[in-house]
Amino acid sequence: SYRYTQNADGRVEFVLGGREAGAYGRIALTGTPAACTMTLAGTCAVTLAPGFRPRDKDTFDLLDWGASLSGTFDKLELPALRGGNWITNELYTTGRISVHIPSGTLINIR
């Protein structure tokens, strides 16, 4: 069986350097899915590679756990996005985080 266990004092870091799989780090348990389990705790830190700026609706698949996932990260550290925010509600269901940057800019002309 394949297992990934992160303790409460653990820290995992992901560097996002592009939009395609392989351009950013991820944890993927491979093998017989029924034998793959992931246990989370501690800190998940995400940073951006120099020069990379995520766009609206970009999605990053950080975790693939196979059969079961237990626990959650105690702390998520995400980089600031100009005019946008991170959507993390799928991190513990699909392993993904995504970007939301509202379109349009309000201009006040006097």
PDB file of C-alpha atoms in Angstrom:
ATOM      1  CA  SER A   1       0.000   0.000   0.000  1.00  0.00           C
ATOM      2  CA  TYR A   2       1.030   3.596  -0.568  1.00  0.00           C
ATOM      3  CA  ARG A   3       0.576   6.156   2.177  1.00  0.00           C
ATOM      4  CA  TYR A   4       1.337   9.815   2.653  1.00  0.00           C
ATOM      5  CA  THR A   5       1.130  11.066   6.222  1.00  0.00           C
ATOM      6  CA  GLN A   6       1.840  14.620   7.256  1.00  0.00           C
ATOM      7  CA  ASN A   7       2.149  15.301  10.957  1.00  0.00           C
ATOM      8  CA  ALA A   8       0.812  18.381  12.722  1.00  0.00           C
ATOM      9  CA  ASP A   9       4.289  19.936  12.761  1.00  0.00           C
ATOM     10  CA  GLY A  10       4.857  19.096   9.075  1.00  0.00           C
ATOM     11  CA  ARG A  11       4.982  21.504   6.158  1.00  0.00           C
ATOM     12  CA  VAL A  12       4.471  20.752   2.477  1.00  0.00           C
ATOM     13  CA  GLU A  13       5.346  23.392  -0.131  1.00  0.00           C
ATOM     14  CA  PHE A  14       4.010  23.672  -3.678  1.00  0.00           C
ATOM     15  CA  VAL A  15       5.556  26.045  -6.232  1.00  0.00           C
ATOM     16  CA  LEU A  16       3.235  27.023  -9.083  1.00  0.00           C
ATOM     17  CA  GLY A  17       5.209  27.769 -12.224  1.00  0.00           C
ATOM     18  CA  GLY A  18       2.636  27.256 -14.971  1.00  0.00           C
ATOM     19  CA  ARG A  19      -0.861  26.103 -15.809  1.00  0.00           C
ATOM     20  CA  GLU A  20      -0.095  22.625 -17.155  1.00  0.00           C
ATOM     21  CA  ALA A  21       0.408  19.525 -15.043  1.00  0.00           C
ATOM     22  CA  GLY A  22       4.136  19.177 -14.484  1.00  0.00           C
ATOM     23  CA  ALA A  23       4.624  22.953 -14.196  1.00  0.00           C
ATOM     24  CA  TYR A  24       3.809  22.819 -10.496  1.00  0.00           C
ATOM     25  CA  GLY A  25       4.367  20.432  -7.628  1.00  0.00           C
ATOM     26  CA  ARG A  26       1.827  17.887  -6.491  1.00  0.00           C
ATOM     27  CA  ILE A  27       1.541  14.811  -4.331  1.00  0.00           C
ATOM     28  CA  ALA A  28       0.118  11.851  -6.220  1.00  0.00           C
ATOM     29  CA  LEU A  29      -0.144   8.359  -4.786  1.00  0.00           C
ATOM     30  CA  THR A  30      -0.005   5.831  -7.585  1.00  0.00           C
ATOM     31  CA  GLY A  31      -0.586   2.115  -7.574  1.00  0.00           C
ATOM     32  CA  THR A  32      -3.712   0.197  -6.690  1.00  0.00           C
ATOM     33  CA  PRO A  33      -6.168   2.964  -5.708  1.00  0.00           C
ATOM     34  CA  ALA A  34      -7.713   0.890  -2.916  1.00  0.00           C
ATOM     35  CA  ALA A  35      -4.319   0.727  -1.219  1.00  0.00           C
ATOM     36  CA  CYS A  36      -3.530   4.466  -1.417  1.00  0.00           C
ATOM     37  CA  THR A  37      -4.289   6.626   1.613  1.00  0.00           C
ATOM     38  CA  MET A  38      -3.365  10.181   2.517  1.00  0.00           C
ATOM     39  CA  THR A  39      -3.476  11.799   5.961  1.00  0.00           C
ATOM     40  CA  LEU A  40      -3.116  15.571   6.217  1.00  0.00           C
ATOM     41  CA  ALA A  41      -2.233  17.976   9.022  1.00  0.00           C
ATOM     42  CA  GLY A  42       0.267  20.805   9.483  1.00  0.00           C
ATOM     43  CA  THR A  43       0.867  23.520   6.901  1.00  0.00           C
ATOM     44  CA  CYS A  44       0.319  23.633   3.151  1.00  0.00           C
ATOM     45  CA  ALA A  45       2.310  26.509   1.619  1.00  0.00           C
ATOM     46  CA  VAL A  46       1.775  27.578  -2.000  1.00  0.00           C
ATOM     47  CA  THR A  47       4.109  30.040  -3.729  1.00  0.00           C
ATOM     48  CA  LEU A  48       4.399  31.360  -7.270  1.00  0.00           C
ATOM     49  CA  ALA A  49       7.527  30.873  -9.344  1.00  0.00           C
ATOM     50  CA  PRO A  50       9.174  34.124 -10.462  1.00  0.00           C
ATOM     51  CA  GLY A  51       7.278  35.634 -13.404  1.00  0.00           C
ATOM     52  CA  PHE A  52       4.233  33.356 -13.130  1.00  0.00           C
ATOM     53  CA  ARG A  53       0.872  35.053 -12.612  1.00  0.00           C
ATOM     54  CA  PRO A  54      -2.242  32.898 -12.415  1.00  0.00           C
ATOM     55  CA  ARG A  55      -5.289  33.915 -14.458  1.00  0.00           C
ATOM     56  CA  ASP A  56      -8.985  33.671 -13.698  1.00  0.00           C
ATOM     57  CA  LYS A  57     -10.221  30.060 -13.555  1.00  0.00           C
ATOM     58  CA  ASP A  58      -6.720  28.544 -13.464  1.00  0.00           C
ATOM     59  CA  THR A  59      -6.911  25.264 -11.549  1.00  0.00           C
ATOM     60  CA  PHE A  60      -4.059  23.395  -9.895  1.00  0.00           C
ATOM     61  CA  ASP A  61      -4.371  19.698  -8.969  1.00  0.00           C
ATOM     62  CA  LEU A  62      -2.155  19.461  -5.875  1.00  0.00           C
ATOM     63  CA  LEU A  63      -3.307  16.198  -4.281  1.00  0.00           C
ATOM     64  CA  ASP A  64      -4.284  12.787  -5.656  1.00  0.00           C
ATOM     65  CA  TRP A  65      -4.867  10.289  -2.862  1.00  0.00           C
ATOM     66  CA  GLY A  66      -6.416   7.200  -4.382  1.00  0.00           C
ATOM     67  CA  ALA A  67      -8.804   5.473  -1.973  1.00  0.00           C
ATOM     68  CA  SER A  68      -9.008   7.685   1.072  1.00  0.00           C
ATOM     69  CA  LEU A  69      -8.142  11.048   2.503  1.00  0.00           C
ATOM     70  CA  SER A  70      -8.276  11.882   6.179  1.00  0.00           C
ATOM     71  CA  GLY A  71      -7.570  15.094   8.019  1.00  0.00           C
ATOM     72  CA  THR A  72      -7.077  18.585   6.664  1.00  0.00           C
ATOM     73  CA  PHE A  73      -4.200  21.016   6.713  1.00  0.00           C
ATOM     74  CA  ASP A  74      -4.137  23.093   9.883  1.00  0.00           C
ATOM     75  CA  LYS A  75      -2.958  26.104   7.907  1.00  0.00           C
ATOM     76  CA  LEU A  76      -3.051  27.133   4.228  1.00  0.00           C
ATOM     77  CA  GLU A  77      -0.507  29.739   3.117  1.00  0.00           C
ATOM     78  CA  LEU A  78      -1.483  31.129  -0.298  1.00  0.00           C
ATOM     79  CA  PRO A  79       0.140  33.973  -2.259  1.00  0.00           C
ATOM     80  CA  ALA A  80      -1.775  37.224  -2.680  1.00  0.00           C
ATOM     81  CA  LEU A  81      -3.522  37.667  -6.019  1.00  0.00           C
ATOM     82  CA  ARG A  82      -4.017  41.115  -7.508  1.00  0.00           C
ATOM     83  CA  GLY A  83      -7.748  41.718  -7.509  1.00  0.00           C
ATOM     84  CA  GLY A  84      -8.582  38.050  -6.975  1.00  0.00           C
ATOM     85  CA  ASN A  85      -8.765  35.219  -4.518  1.00  0.00           C
ATOM     86  CA  TRP A  86      -8.089  31.516  -4.163  1.00  0.00           C
ATOM     87  CA  ILE A  87     -10.941  29.025  -4.199  1.00  0.00           C
ATOM     88  CA  THR A  88      -9.982  26.167  -1.881  1.00  0.00           C
ATOM     89  CA  ASN A  89     -13.334  24.467  -1.252  1.00  0.00           C
ATOM     90  CA  GLU A  90     -12.369  21.516  -3.510  1.00  0.00           C
ATOM     91  CA  LEU A  91      -8.970  20.857  -1.934  1.00  0.00           C
ATOM     92  CA  TYR A  92     -10.294  18.014   0.227  1.00  0.00           C
ATOM     93  CA  THR A  93     -12.728  16.580  -2.353  1.00  0.00           C
ATOM     94  CA  THR A  94     -10.770  16.691  -5.641  1.00  0.00           C
ATOM     95  CA  GLY A  95      -7.327  17.861  -4.485  1.00  0.00           C
ATOM     96  CA  ARG A  96      -7.593  21.112  -6.474  1.00  0.00           C
ATOM     97  CA  ILE A  97      -7.352  24.820  -5.788  1.00  0.00           C
ATOM     98  CA  SER A  98      -8.344  27.465  -8.322  1.00  0.00           C
ATOM     99  CA  VAL A  99      -8.194  31.190  -8.971  1.00  0.00           C
ATOM    100  CA  HIS A 100     -11.064  33.646  -9.179  1.00  0.00           C
ATOM    101  CA  ILE A 101     -10.381  37.133 -10.521  1.00  0.00           C
ATOM    102  CA  PRO A 102     -13.555  39.146 -11.099  1.00  0.00           C
ATOM    103  CA  SER A 103     -13.816  40.674 -14.553  1.00  0.00           C
ATOM    104  CA  GLY A 104     -14.336  44.364 -15.112  1.00  0.00           C
ATOM    105  CA  THR A 105     -12.998  47.366 -13.313  1.00  0.00           C
ATOM    106  CA  LEU A 106     -15.046  50.116 -11.795  1.00  0.00           C
ATOM    107  CA  ILE A 107     -13.837  53.513 -12.994  1.00  0.00           C
ATOM    108  CA  ASN A 108     -15.110  56.629 -11.313  1.00  0.00           C
ATOM    109  CA  ILE A 109     -15.056  59.605 -13.743  1.00  0.00           C
ATOM    110  CA  ARG A 110     -15.851  63.101 -12.497  1.00  0.00           C
TER     111      ARG A 110
END
